[in-house]
Coordinates of C-alpha atoms in Angstrom, one line a residue:
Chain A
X6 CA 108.6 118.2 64.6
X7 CA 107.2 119.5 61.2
X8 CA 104.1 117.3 60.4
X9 CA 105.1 117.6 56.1
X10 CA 107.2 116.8 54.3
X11 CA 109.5 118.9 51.6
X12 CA 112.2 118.7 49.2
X13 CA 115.2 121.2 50.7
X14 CA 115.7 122.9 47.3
X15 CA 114.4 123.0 43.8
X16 CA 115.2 124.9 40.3
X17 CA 112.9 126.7 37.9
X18 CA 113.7 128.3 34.4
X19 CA 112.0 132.0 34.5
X20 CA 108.6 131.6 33.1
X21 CA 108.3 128.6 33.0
X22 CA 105.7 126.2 35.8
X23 CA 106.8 125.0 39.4
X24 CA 105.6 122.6 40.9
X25 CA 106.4 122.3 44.7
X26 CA 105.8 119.2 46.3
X27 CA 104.4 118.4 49.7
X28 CA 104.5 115.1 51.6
X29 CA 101.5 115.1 54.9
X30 CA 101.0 111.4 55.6
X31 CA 99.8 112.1 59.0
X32 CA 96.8 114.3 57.9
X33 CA 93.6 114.4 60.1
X34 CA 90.8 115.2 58.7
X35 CA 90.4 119.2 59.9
X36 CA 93.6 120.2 58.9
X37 CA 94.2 122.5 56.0
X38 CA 97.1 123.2 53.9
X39 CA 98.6 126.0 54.0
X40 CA 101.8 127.7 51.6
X41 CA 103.5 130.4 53.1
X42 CA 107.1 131.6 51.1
X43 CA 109.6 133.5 52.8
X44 CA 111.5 136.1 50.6
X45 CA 115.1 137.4 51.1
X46 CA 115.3 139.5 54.1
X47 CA 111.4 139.5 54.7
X48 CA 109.0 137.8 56.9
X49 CA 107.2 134.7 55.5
X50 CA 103.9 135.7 53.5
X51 CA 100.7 133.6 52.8
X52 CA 100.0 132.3 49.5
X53 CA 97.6 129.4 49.7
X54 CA 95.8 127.2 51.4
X55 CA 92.7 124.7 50.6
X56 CA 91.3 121.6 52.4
X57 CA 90.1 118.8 49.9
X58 CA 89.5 120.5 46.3
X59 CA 92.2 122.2 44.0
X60 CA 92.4 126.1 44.7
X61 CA 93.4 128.8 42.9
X62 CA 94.6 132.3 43.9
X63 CA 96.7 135.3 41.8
X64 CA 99.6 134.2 43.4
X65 CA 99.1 130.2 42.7
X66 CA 97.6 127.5 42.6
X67 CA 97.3 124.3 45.2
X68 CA 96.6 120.8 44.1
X69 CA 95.5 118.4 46.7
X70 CA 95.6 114.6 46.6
X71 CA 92.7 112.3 46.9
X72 CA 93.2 111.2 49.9
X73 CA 94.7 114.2 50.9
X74 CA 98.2 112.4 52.1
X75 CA 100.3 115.1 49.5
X76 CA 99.8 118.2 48.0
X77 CA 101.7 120.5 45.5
X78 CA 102.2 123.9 45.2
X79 CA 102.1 125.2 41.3
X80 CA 103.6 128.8 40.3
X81 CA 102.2 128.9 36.4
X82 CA 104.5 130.8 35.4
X83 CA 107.6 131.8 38.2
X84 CA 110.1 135.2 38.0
X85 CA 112.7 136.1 39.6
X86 CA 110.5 137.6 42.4
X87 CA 109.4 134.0 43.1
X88 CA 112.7 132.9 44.3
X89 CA 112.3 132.2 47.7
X90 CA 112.2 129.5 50.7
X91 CA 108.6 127.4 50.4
X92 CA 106.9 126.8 53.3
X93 CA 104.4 123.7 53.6
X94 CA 102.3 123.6 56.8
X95 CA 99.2 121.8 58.3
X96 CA 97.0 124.1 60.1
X97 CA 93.8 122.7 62.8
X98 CA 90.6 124.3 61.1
X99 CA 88.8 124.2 64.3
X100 CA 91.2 124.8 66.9
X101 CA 92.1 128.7 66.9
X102 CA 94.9 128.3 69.2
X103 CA 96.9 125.5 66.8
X104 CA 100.3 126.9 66.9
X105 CA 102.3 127.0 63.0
X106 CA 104.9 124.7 63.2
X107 CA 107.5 125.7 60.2
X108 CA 110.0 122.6 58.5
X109 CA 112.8 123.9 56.9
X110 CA 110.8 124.2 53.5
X111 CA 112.5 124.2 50.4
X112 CA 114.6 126.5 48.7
X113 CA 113.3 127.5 45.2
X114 CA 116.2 128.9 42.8
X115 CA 114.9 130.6 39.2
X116 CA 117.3 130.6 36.5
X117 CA 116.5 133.7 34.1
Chain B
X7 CA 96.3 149.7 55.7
X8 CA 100.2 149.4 57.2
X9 CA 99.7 145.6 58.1
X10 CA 102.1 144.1 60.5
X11 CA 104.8 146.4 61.8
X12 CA 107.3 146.0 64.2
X13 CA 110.4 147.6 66.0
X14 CA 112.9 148.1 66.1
X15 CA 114.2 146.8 62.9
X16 CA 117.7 145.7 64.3
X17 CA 118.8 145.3 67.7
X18 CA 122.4 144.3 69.3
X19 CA 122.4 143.6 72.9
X20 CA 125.2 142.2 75.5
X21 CA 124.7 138.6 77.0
X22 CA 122.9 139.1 80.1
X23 CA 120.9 141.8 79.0
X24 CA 117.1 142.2 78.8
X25 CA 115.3 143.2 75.4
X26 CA 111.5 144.1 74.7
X27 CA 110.6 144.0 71.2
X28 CA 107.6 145.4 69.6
X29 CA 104.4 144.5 67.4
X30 CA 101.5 146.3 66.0
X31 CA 99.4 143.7 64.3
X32 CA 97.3 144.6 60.9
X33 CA 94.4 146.6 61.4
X34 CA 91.6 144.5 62.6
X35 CA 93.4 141.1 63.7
X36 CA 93.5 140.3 67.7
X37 CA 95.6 137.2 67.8
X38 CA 99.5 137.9 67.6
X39 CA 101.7 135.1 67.4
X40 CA 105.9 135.5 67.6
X41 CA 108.8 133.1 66.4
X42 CA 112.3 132.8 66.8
X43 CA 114.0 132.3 63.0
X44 CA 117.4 131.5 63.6
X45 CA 119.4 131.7 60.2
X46 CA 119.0 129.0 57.6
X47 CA 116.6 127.5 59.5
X48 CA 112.3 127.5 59.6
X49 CA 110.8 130.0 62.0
X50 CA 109.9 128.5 65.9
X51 CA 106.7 129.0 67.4
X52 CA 107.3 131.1 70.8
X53 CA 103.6 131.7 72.3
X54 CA 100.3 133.3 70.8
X55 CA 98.6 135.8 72.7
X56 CA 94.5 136.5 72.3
X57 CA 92.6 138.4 74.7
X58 CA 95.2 139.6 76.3
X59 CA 96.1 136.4 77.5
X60 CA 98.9 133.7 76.4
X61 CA 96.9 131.3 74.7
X62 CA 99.9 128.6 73.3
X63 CA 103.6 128.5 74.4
X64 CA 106.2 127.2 72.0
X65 CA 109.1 124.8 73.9
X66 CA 111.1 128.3 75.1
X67 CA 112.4 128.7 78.3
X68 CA 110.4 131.7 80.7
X69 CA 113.1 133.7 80.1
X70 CA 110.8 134.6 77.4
X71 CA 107.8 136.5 77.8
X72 CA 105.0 138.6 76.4
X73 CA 102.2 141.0 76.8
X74 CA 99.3 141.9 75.1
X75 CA 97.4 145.3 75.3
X76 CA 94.2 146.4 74.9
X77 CA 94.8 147.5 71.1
X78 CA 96.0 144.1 70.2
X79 CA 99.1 145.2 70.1
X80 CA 101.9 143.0 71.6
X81 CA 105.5 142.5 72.9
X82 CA 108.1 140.3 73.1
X83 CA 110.6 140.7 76.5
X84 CA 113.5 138.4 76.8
X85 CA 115.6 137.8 79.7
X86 CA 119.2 137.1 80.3
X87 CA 119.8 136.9 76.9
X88 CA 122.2 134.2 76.0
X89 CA 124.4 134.4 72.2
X90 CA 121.9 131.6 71.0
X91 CA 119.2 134.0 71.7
X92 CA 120.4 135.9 68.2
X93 CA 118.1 135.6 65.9
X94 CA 115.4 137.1 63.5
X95 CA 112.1 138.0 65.8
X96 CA 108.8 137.6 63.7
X97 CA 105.4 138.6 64.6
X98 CA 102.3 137.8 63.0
X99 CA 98.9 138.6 64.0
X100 CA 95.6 136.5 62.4
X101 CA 92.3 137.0 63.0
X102 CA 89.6 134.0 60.9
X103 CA 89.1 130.3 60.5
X104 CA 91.2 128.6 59.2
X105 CA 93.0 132.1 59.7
X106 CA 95.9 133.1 57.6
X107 CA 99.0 134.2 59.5
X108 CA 100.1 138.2 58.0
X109 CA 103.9 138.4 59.1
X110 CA 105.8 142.0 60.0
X111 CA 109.3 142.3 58.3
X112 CA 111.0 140.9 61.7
X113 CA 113.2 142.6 64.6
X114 CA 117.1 141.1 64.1
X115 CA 119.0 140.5 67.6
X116 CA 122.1 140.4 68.2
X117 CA 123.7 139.2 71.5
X118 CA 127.6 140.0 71.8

């Protein structure tokens, strides 16, 4: 079973902010967050990941709880392009061999 | 750089049959990893393969099975395929700590 958390679906207004939440209770200390977003007819792409301290990228940016329990993935600004199904994921930072395990994510809709 | 390719694109196959599908992971990465995305639903882990050797096996049946070569290049063969084998066929190859997972576009089966 998926170890997070995630709301199935969410809307956005074109240009404006997303935030994407992310429910991990069961966290252990060497796992990292990771964002990966699956658009229409494509395989699933990175977009973020971080392990205690806010991160930010081109594509987004991750804010991570205190105590690391939730996490929430922010598009400043989303398009149309960013339409697309949101994966939250906990990865093992020290075991190589930790196999992805994918919930259903949540659907994000943008409204031009 | 091409990144992560595989073939063929789409695939449609008779129940019973076997099928090999193919990856070519990005330039650079040795560690391929394949999942089963059946529609609406999150990608499942199937098995990673490093060194040439299957490192992690997914909760699939040994109808399914893989190889990896020399080039890091990898495929997928399954067996007596059943109609719940139809699905999209992703592989990803990684290569770092805490390693970020680069997706190919997907192989589609079909089993009639």
């Amino acid at each position: 079973d998926a170890k997070t958390t995630q709301p199935n679906s969410m809307e956005s207004n074109e240009e404006e902010p997303v935030h994407l939440p992310c429910n991990h209770s069961t966290i252990s200390g060497t796992d990292y967050i990771h964002w990966y977003r699956q658009l229409p007819s494509q395989g699933p792409e990175y977009v973020i990941h971080g392990l205690t301290s806010n991160v930010n990228n081109r594509m987004a940016s991750l804010a991570i709880a205190e105590d690391r329990k939730s996490s929430t993935l922010i598009l400043h600004r989303a398009t149309l392009r960013d339409a697309a199904v949101y994966y939250c994921i906990l990865r093992d930072g020290v075991n190589r061999d930790d196999k992805i395990i994918f919930g259903k994510g949540t659907r994000l809709h943008i409204l031009p | 750089d091409a990144g992560v390719t595989q073939s063929p694109t789409h695939l449609i196959k008779t129940r019973g049959q076997q099928v090999t599908l193919r990856c070519s992971p990005k330039s650079g990465h040795d560690t391929v990893s394949w999942y089963q995305q059946a529609l609406g639903q999150g990608p499942q882990f199937i098995f990673q393969y490093y060194e040439e050797e299957e490192r992690q096996r997914g909760n699939f049946p040994d109808r399914f099975s893989g190889h990896q070569f020399p080039n890091y290049s990898s495929e997928l063969n399954v067996n007596a395929l059943l109609l719940g084998d139809s699905a999209l066929y992703l592989c990803a190859s990684s290569l770092d700590l805490p390693y970020e997972q680069y997706f190919g576009p997907g192989t589609r089966l079909t089993v009639t």
